[in-house]
PDB file of C-alpha atoms in Angstrom:
ATOM      1  CA  MET A 319     103.934 -40.784 -60.192  1.00  0.00           C
ATOM      2  CA  SER A 320     107.046 -38.635 -60.655  1.00  0.00           C
ATOM      3  CA  GLU A 321     108.124 -36.235 -57.952  1.00  0.00           C
ATOM      4  CA  ALA A 322     109.728 -33.800 -60.418  1.00  0.00           C
ATOM      5  CA  THR A 323     110.017 -30.223 -59.254  1.00  0.00           C
ATOM      6  CA  PRO A 324     107.762 -27.949 -61.330  1.00  0.00           C
ATOM      7  CA  VAL A 325     109.311 -25.075 -63.202  1.00  0.00           C
ATOM      8  CA  ARG A 326     108.834 -21.786 -61.329  1.00  0.00           C
ATOM      9  CA  LEU A 327     107.004 -18.961 -63.019  1.00  0.00           C
ATOM     10  CA  PRO A 328     109.308 -16.145 -64.058  1.00  0.00           C
ATOM     11  CA  LEU A 329     109.147 -13.472 -61.383  1.00  0.00           C
ATOM     12  CA  GLU A 330     109.079 -10.867 -64.163  1.00  0.00           C
ATOM     13  CA  TRP A 331     105.595 -12.103 -65.193  1.00  0.00           C
ATOM     14  CA  ILE A 332     104.231 -11.705 -61.681  1.00  0.00           C
ATOM     15  CA  ALA A 333     105.974  -8.341 -61.205  1.00  0.00           C
ATOM     16  CA  ALA A 334     104.592  -6.910 -64.453  1.00  0.00           C
ATOM     17  CA  ALA A 335     101.100  -8.236 -63.739  1.00  0.00           C
ATOM     18  CA  LEU A 336     101.075  -6.845 -60.188  1.00  0.00           C
ATOM     19  CA  LYS A 337     102.179  -3.398 -61.372  1.00  0.00           C
ATOM     20  CA  ARG A 338      99.627  -3.440 -64.192  1.00  0.00           C
ATOM     21  CA  GLU A 339      96.711  -4.552 -62.028  1.00  0.00           C
ATOM     22  CA  ARG A 340      97.636  -2.286 -59.104  1.00  0.00           C
ATOM     23  CA  GLY A 341      97.779   0.625 -61.573  1.00  0.00           C
ATOM     24  CA  ARG A 342      94.374  -0.284 -63.009  1.00  0.00           C
ATOM     25  CA  ALA A 343      92.919  -0.461 -59.492  1.00  0.00           C
ATOM     26  CA  GLY A 344      94.520   2.863 -58.547  1.00  0.00           C
ATOM     27  CA  LEU A 345      96.023   1.424 -55.351  1.00  0.00           C
ATOM     28  CA  SER A 346      99.243   2.361 -53.604  1.00  0.00           C
ATOM     29  CA  LEU A 347     101.677  -0.329 -52.483  1.00  0.00           C
ATOM     30  CA  SER A 348     100.605   0.263 -48.883  1.00  0.00           C
ATOM     31  CA  GLU A 349      96.899  -0.021 -49.641  1.00  0.00           C
ATOM     32  CA  LEU A 350      97.218  -3.200 -51.692  1.00  0.00           C
ATOM     33  CA  ALA A 351      99.459  -4.779 -49.046  1.00  0.00           C
ATOM     34  CA  ARG A 352      96.893  -3.886 -46.355  1.00  0.00           C
ATOM     35  CA  ARG A 353      93.957  -5.285 -48.347  1.00  0.00           C
ATOM     36  CA  ALA A 354      95.827  -8.500 -49.150  1.00  0.00           C
ATOM     37  CA  GLY A 355      97.209  -8.963 -45.645  1.00  0.00           C
ATOM     38  CA  VAL A 356     100.820  -9.105 -46.818  1.00  0.00           C
ATOM     39  CA  ALA A 357     103.797  -7.036 -45.767  1.00  0.00           C
ATOM     40  CA  LYS A 358     104.451  -3.943 -47.864  1.00  0.00           C
ATOM     41  CA  SER A 359     108.090  -5.050 -48.179  1.00  0.00           C
ATOM     42  CA  THR A 360     106.935  -8.394 -49.623  1.00  0.00           C
ATOM     43  CA  LEU A 361     104.769  -6.636 -52.191  1.00  0.00           C
ATOM     44  CA  SER A 362     107.603  -4.248 -53.037  1.00  0.00           C
ATOM     45  CA  GLN A 363     109.959  -7.199 -53.575  1.00  0.00           C
ATOM     46  CA  LEU A 364     107.414  -8.938 -55.816  1.00  0.00           C
ATOM     47  CA  GLU A 365     106.972  -5.828 -57.960  1.00  0.00           C
ATOM     48  CA  ALA A 366     110.767  -5.644 -58.240  1.00  0.00           C
ATOM     49  CA  ALA A 367     110.778  -9.270 -59.529  1.00  0.00           C
ATOM     50  CA  SER A 368     112.579 -10.580 -56.457  1.00  0.00           C
ATOM     51  CA  GLY A 369     111.477 -12.668 -53.518  1.00  0.00           C
ATOM     52  CA  ASN A 370     109.798 -16.053 -53.525  1.00  0.00           C
ATOM     53  CA  PRO A 371     106.006 -15.660 -53.602  1.00  0.00           C
ATOM     54  CA  SER A 372     103.850 -18.449 -52.283  1.00  0.00           C
ATOM     55  CA  LEU A 373     100.601 -19.515 -53.868  1.00  0.00           C
ATOM     56  CA  GLU A 374      98.759 -18.037 -50.900  1.00  0.00           C
ATOM     57  CA  THR A 375     100.456 -14.645 -51.261  1.00  0.00           C
ATOM     58  CA  VAL A 376      99.698 -14.395 -54.978  1.00  0.00           C
ATOM     59  CA  TRP A 377      96.134 -15.594 -54.351  1.00  0.00           C
ATOM     60  CA  ALA A 378      95.591 -12.969 -51.632  1.00  0.00           C
ATOM     61  CA  LEU A 379      96.900 -10.252 -53.952  1.00  0.00           C
ATOM     62  CA  ALA A 380      94.598 -11.387 -56.770  1.00  0.00           C
ATOM     63  CA  VAL A 381      91.581 -11.281 -54.432  1.00  0.00           C
ATOM     64  CA  ALA A 382      92.561  -7.833 -53.137  1.00  0.00           C
ATOM     65  CA  LEU A 383      92.902  -6.591 -56.723  1.00  0.00           C
ATOM     66  CA  GLY A 384      89.615  -8.182 -57.783  1.00  0.00           C
ATOM     67  CA  VAL A 385      91.226 -10.190 -60.594  1.00  0.00           C
ATOM     68  CA  PRO A 386      91.464 -13.929 -61.271  1.00  0.00           C
ATOM     69  CA  PHE A 387      94.590 -15.658 -59.954  1.00  0.00           C
ATOM     70  CA  SER A 388      95.552 -16.389 -63.564  1.00  0.00           C
ATOM     71  CA  ALA A 389      95.812 -12.653 -64.305  1.00  0.00           C
ATOM     72  CA  LEU A 390      98.873 -12.518 -62.038  1.00  0.00           C
ATOM     73  CA  VAL A 391     100.652 -15.671 -63.210  1.00  0.00           C
ATOM     74  CA  GLU A 392      99.878 -16.103 -66.897  1.00  0.00           C
ATOM     75  CA  PRO A 393     102.584 -15.279 -69.438  1.00  0.00           C
ATOM     76  CA  PRO A 394     102.509 -11.824 -70.995  1.00  0.00           C
ATOM     77  CA  ALA A 395     100.014 -11.941 -73.828  1.00  0.00           C
ATOM     78  CA  TRP A 396     101.234  -9.006 -75.858  1.00  0.00           C
ATOM     79  CA  GLN A 397     103.837  -9.391 -78.454  1.00  0.00           C
ATOM     80  CA  VAL A 398     104.489  -7.180 -81.423  1.00  0.00           C
ATOM     81  CA  ARG A 399     102.154  -8.257 -84.221  1.00  0.00           C
ATOM     82  CA  VAL A 400     102.715  -7.275 -87.864  1.00  0.00           C
ATOM     83  CA  ILE A 401     100.469  -7.963 -90.868  1.00  0.00           C
ATOM     84  CA  ARG A 402     102.083  -6.983 -94.160  1.00  0.00           C
ATOM     85  CA  ALA A 403      99.993  -5.264 -96.826  1.00  0.00           C
ATOM     86  CA  GLY A 404      97.746  -7.755 -98.589  1.00  0.00           C
ATOM     87  CA  GLN A 405      98.580 -10.617 -96.222  1.00  0.00           C
ATOM     88  CA  GLY A 406      95.738 -10.293 -93.700  1.00  0.00           C
ATOM     89  CA  PRO A 407      92.768 -12.679 -93.745  1.00  0.00           C
ATOM     90  CA  ALA A 408      90.361 -11.203 -96.320  1.00  0.00           C
ATOM     91  CA  VAL A 409      86.618 -11.496 -96.835  1.00  0.00           C
ATOM     92  CA  ARG A 410      85.273 -10.567-100.281  1.00  0.00           C
ATOM     93  CA  SER A 411      81.845  -9.240-101.177  1.00  0.00           C
ATOM     94  CA  GLU A 412      79.855 -11.197-103.761  1.00  0.00           C
ATOM     95  CA  GLU A 413      77.966  -8.038-104.761  1.00  0.00           C
ATOM     96  CA  SER A 414      80.777  -5.519-105.288  1.00  0.00           C
ATOM     97  CA  GLY A 415      84.521  -5.057-105.505  1.00  0.00           C
ATOM     98  CA  TYR A 416      84.774  -4.769-101.728  1.00  0.00           C
ATOM     99  CA  VAL A 417      87.398  -6.665 -99.725  1.00  0.00           C
ATOM    100  CA  ALA A 418      87.714  -6.317 -95.940  1.00  0.00           C
ATOM    101  CA  SER A 419      90.606  -7.533 -93.820  1.00  0.00           C
ATOM    102  CA  LEU A 420      90.105  -7.569 -90.046  1.00  0.00           C
ATOM    103  CA  LEU A 421      93.341  -6.426 -88.487  1.00  0.00           C
ATOM    104  CA  SER A 422      92.200  -6.370 -84.854  1.00  0.00           C
ATOM    105  CA  ALA A 423      88.882  -6.875 -83.085  1.00  0.00           C
ATOM    106  CA  CYS A 424      88.058  -4.602 -80.148  1.00  0.00           C
ATOM    107  CA  PRO A 425      88.080  -6.569 -76.880  1.00  0.00           C
ATOM    108  CA  PRO A 426      85.095  -6.102 -74.544  1.00  0.00           C
ATOM    109  CA  GLY A 427      85.445  -3.073 -72.291  1.00  0.00           C
ATOM    110  CA  ALA A 428      88.131  -1.402 -74.383  1.00  0.00           C
ATOM    111  CA  ARG A 429      88.105   2.235 -75.453  1.00  0.00           C
ATOM    112  CA  ARG A 430      89.776   3.346 -78.658  1.00  0.00           C
ATOM    113  CA  ASP A 431      91.041   6.676 -79.959  1.00  0.00           C
ATOM    114  CA  LEU A 432      91.727   7.085 -83.682  1.00  0.00           C
ATOM    115  CA  TYR A 433      94.447   9.376 -85.081  1.00  0.00           C
ATOM    116  CA  SER A 434      95.757  10.318 -88.492  1.00  0.00           C
ATOM    117  CA  VAL A 435      99.521  10.897 -88.203  1.00  0.00           C
ATOM    118  CA  TRP A 436     102.008  12.596 -90.537  1.00  0.00           C
ATOM    119  CA  LEU A 437     105.730  12.051 -90.008  1.00  0.00           C
ATOM    120  CA  GLU A 438     108.834  13.563 -91.543  1.00  0.00           C
ATOM    121  CA  PRO A 439     112.368  12.144 -91.335  1.00  0.00           C
ATOM    122  CA  GLY A 440     114.960  13.691 -89.083  1.00  0.00           C
ATOM    123  CA  ALA A 441     113.846  12.992 -85.535  1.00  0.00           C
ATOM    124  CA  VAL A 442     112.467   9.986 -83.698  1.00  0.00           C
ATOM    125  CA  ARG A 443     109.214  10.583 -81.791  1.00  0.00           C
ATOM    126  CA  GLU A 444     109.823   8.924 -78.415  1.00  0.00           C
ATOM    127  CA  SER A 445     106.640   8.159 -76.482  1.00  0.00           C
ATOM    128  CA  GLU A 446     106.494   7.481 -72.774  1.00  0.00           C
ATOM    129  CA  PRO A 447     104.324   4.578 -71.566  1.00  0.00           C
ATOM    130  CA  HIS A 448     100.583   5.168 -71.682  1.00  0.00           C
ATOM    131  CA  ILE A 449      98.168   3.998 -68.986  1.00  0.00           C
ATOM    132  CA  PRO A 450      98.466   0.317 -67.994  1.00  0.00           C
ATOM    133  CA  GLY A 451      96.872  -2.036 -70.503  1.00  0.00           C
ATOM    134  CA  SER A 452      97.197   0.347 -73.458  1.00  0.00           C
ATOM    135  CA  VAL A 453      97.772  -1.122 -76.912  1.00  0.00           C
ATOM    136  CA  GLU A 454      98.534   0.718 -80.136  1.00  0.00           C
ATOM    137  CA  HIS A 455      97.506  -0.392 -83.607  1.00  0.00           C
ATOM    138  CA  LEU A 456      98.896   1.343 -86.668  1.00  0.00           C
ATOM    139  CA  VAL A 457      98.526   1.058 -90.424  1.00  0.00           C
ATOM    140  CA  VAL A 458     100.979   2.861 -92.697  1.00  0.00           C
ATOM    141  CA  SER A 459      99.174   4.582 -95.566  1.00  0.00           C
ATOM    142  CA  GLU A 460     102.137   6.319 -97.268  1.00  0.00           C
ATOM    143  CA  GLY A 461     105.915   6.192 -97.063  1.00  0.00           C
ATOM    144  CA  ALA A 462     107.936   4.075 -94.669  1.00  0.00           C
ATOM    145  CA  VAL A 463     107.945   4.112 -90.875  1.00  0.00           C
ATOM    146  CA  LYS A 464     109.898   2.418 -88.107  1.00  0.00           C
ATOM    147  CA  ALA A 465     107.772   1.979 -84.972  1.00  0.00           C
ATOM    148  CA  GLY A 466     107.169  -0.126 -81.884  1.00  0.00           C
ATOM    149  CA  PRO A 467     108.310  -0.711 -78.323  1.00  0.00           C
ATOM    150  CA  ARG A 468     111.874   0.175 -77.403  1.00  0.00           C
ATOM    151  CA  GLY A 469     114.117  -2.622 -78.654  1.00  0.00           C
ATOM    152  CA  GLU A 470     111.357  -4.155 -80.818  1.00  0.00           C
ATOM    153  CA  THR A 471     110.852  -1.548 -83.550  1.00  0.00           C
ATOM    154  CA  VAL A 472     109.859  -2.811 -86.997  1.00  0.00           C
ATOM    155  CA  GLU A 473     110.111  -1.175 -90.439  1.00  0.00           C
ATOM    156  CA  LEU A 474     106.718  -0.869 -92.134  1.00  0.00           C
ATOM    157  CA  GLY A 475     105.579   0.194 -95.587  1.00  0.00           C
ATOM    158  CA  PRO A 476     102.236   1.214 -97.130  1.00  0.00           C
ATOM    159  CA  GLY A 477      99.416  -1.083 -96.024  1.00  0.00           C
ATOM    160  CA  ASP A 478     101.426  -2.798 -93.275  1.00  0.00           C
ATOM    161  CA  TYR A 479      99.697  -3.216 -89.892  1.00  0.00           C
ATOM    162  CA  MET A 480     101.330  -3.490 -86.479  1.00  0.00           C
ATOM    163  CA  SER A 481     100.091  -3.793 -82.889  1.00  0.00           C
ATOM    164  CA  TYR A 482     102.079  -3.614 -79.665  1.00  0.00           C
ATOM    165  CA  ARG A 483     101.832  -2.836 -75.965  1.00  0.00           C
ATOM    166  CA  ALA A 484     101.864   0.916 -75.465  1.00  0.00           C
ATOM    167  CA  ASP A 485     102.246   0.846 -71.679  1.00  0.00           C
ATOM    168  CA  VAL A 486     105.998   0.612 -72.296  1.00  0.00           C
ATOM    169  CA  PRO A 487     108.316   3.190 -73.935  1.00  0.00           C
ATOM    170  CA  HIS A 488     107.821   3.181 -77.721  1.00  0.00           C
ATOM    171  CA  SER A 489     108.696   5.289 -80.741  1.00  0.00           C
ATOM    172  CA  TYR A 490     107.804   6.328 -84.297  1.00  0.00           C
ATOM    173  CA  GLU A 491     110.283   7.345 -86.996  1.00  0.00           C
ATOM    174  CA  ALA A 492     109.684   8.363 -90.618  1.00  0.00           C
ATOM    175  CA  LEU A 493     112.047   6.584 -92.982  1.00  0.00           C
ATOM    176  CA  ALA A 494     110.815   8.578 -95.984  1.00  0.00           C
ATOM    177  CA  ALA A 495     109.407  12.068 -96.533  1.00  0.00           C
ATOM    178  CA  GLY A 496     105.632  12.416 -96.274  1.00  0.00           C
ATOM    179  CA  ALA A 497     105.040   9.282 -94.212  1.00  0.00           C
ATOM    180  CA  LYS A 498     101.441   8.869 -93.061  1.00  0.00           C
ATOM    181  CA  LEU A 499      99.782   6.366 -90.795  1.00  0.00           C
ATOM    182  CA  VAL A 500      96.524   5.691 -89.013  1.00  0.00           C
ATOM    183  CA  LEU A 501      97.040   5.155 -85.286  1.00  0.00           C
ATOM    184  CA  VAL A 502      94.482   3.571 -82.979  1.00  0.00           C
ATOM    185  CA  MET A 503      95.113   3.758 -79.227  1.00  0.00           C
ATOM    186  CA  GLN A 504      93.215   1.110 -77.304  1.00  0.00           C
ATOM    187  CA  HIS A 505      92.782   1.565 -73.560  1.00  0.00           C
ATOM    188  CA  MET A 506      91.565  -1.310 -71.394  1.00  0.00           C
TER     189      MET A 506
END
């Protein structure tokens, strides 16, 4: 058996997960540290993506947050997802000219808000992060739009679909007059 040293998890993963889960639980740094039996300074370092967390420390934090250990160490699941018009998986009706393309299923326990949005060129709509765990889904119905998380914006045209984490700074920009989109905000 090899005695190779395992690759350490990126501290950024643990930091982001701790902030997200602490926010969902509505706990202060002090309260989470108390419940987990760890020093507040240790927790603060972990949320700043520094320090060297032990398995026991991360496990104690997971228990105190009421989440599985994996929720604090798994890689970030959300990436920007784009489905171009006409390229999504389609299901056709045998009885009529009806074609449906599932763009995103609603996860259990999620809440969704649906918006119709009109945009005009000239100014970028900057959006601050929403509550932890928020995801936005949008479908452009007319015109062209540039949208997404800061540093990951994508140009979209009519019929294009995009999803991305909305608990980070993000923006919307019309690239043509009369741009319209349908926006779904999903809150976990």
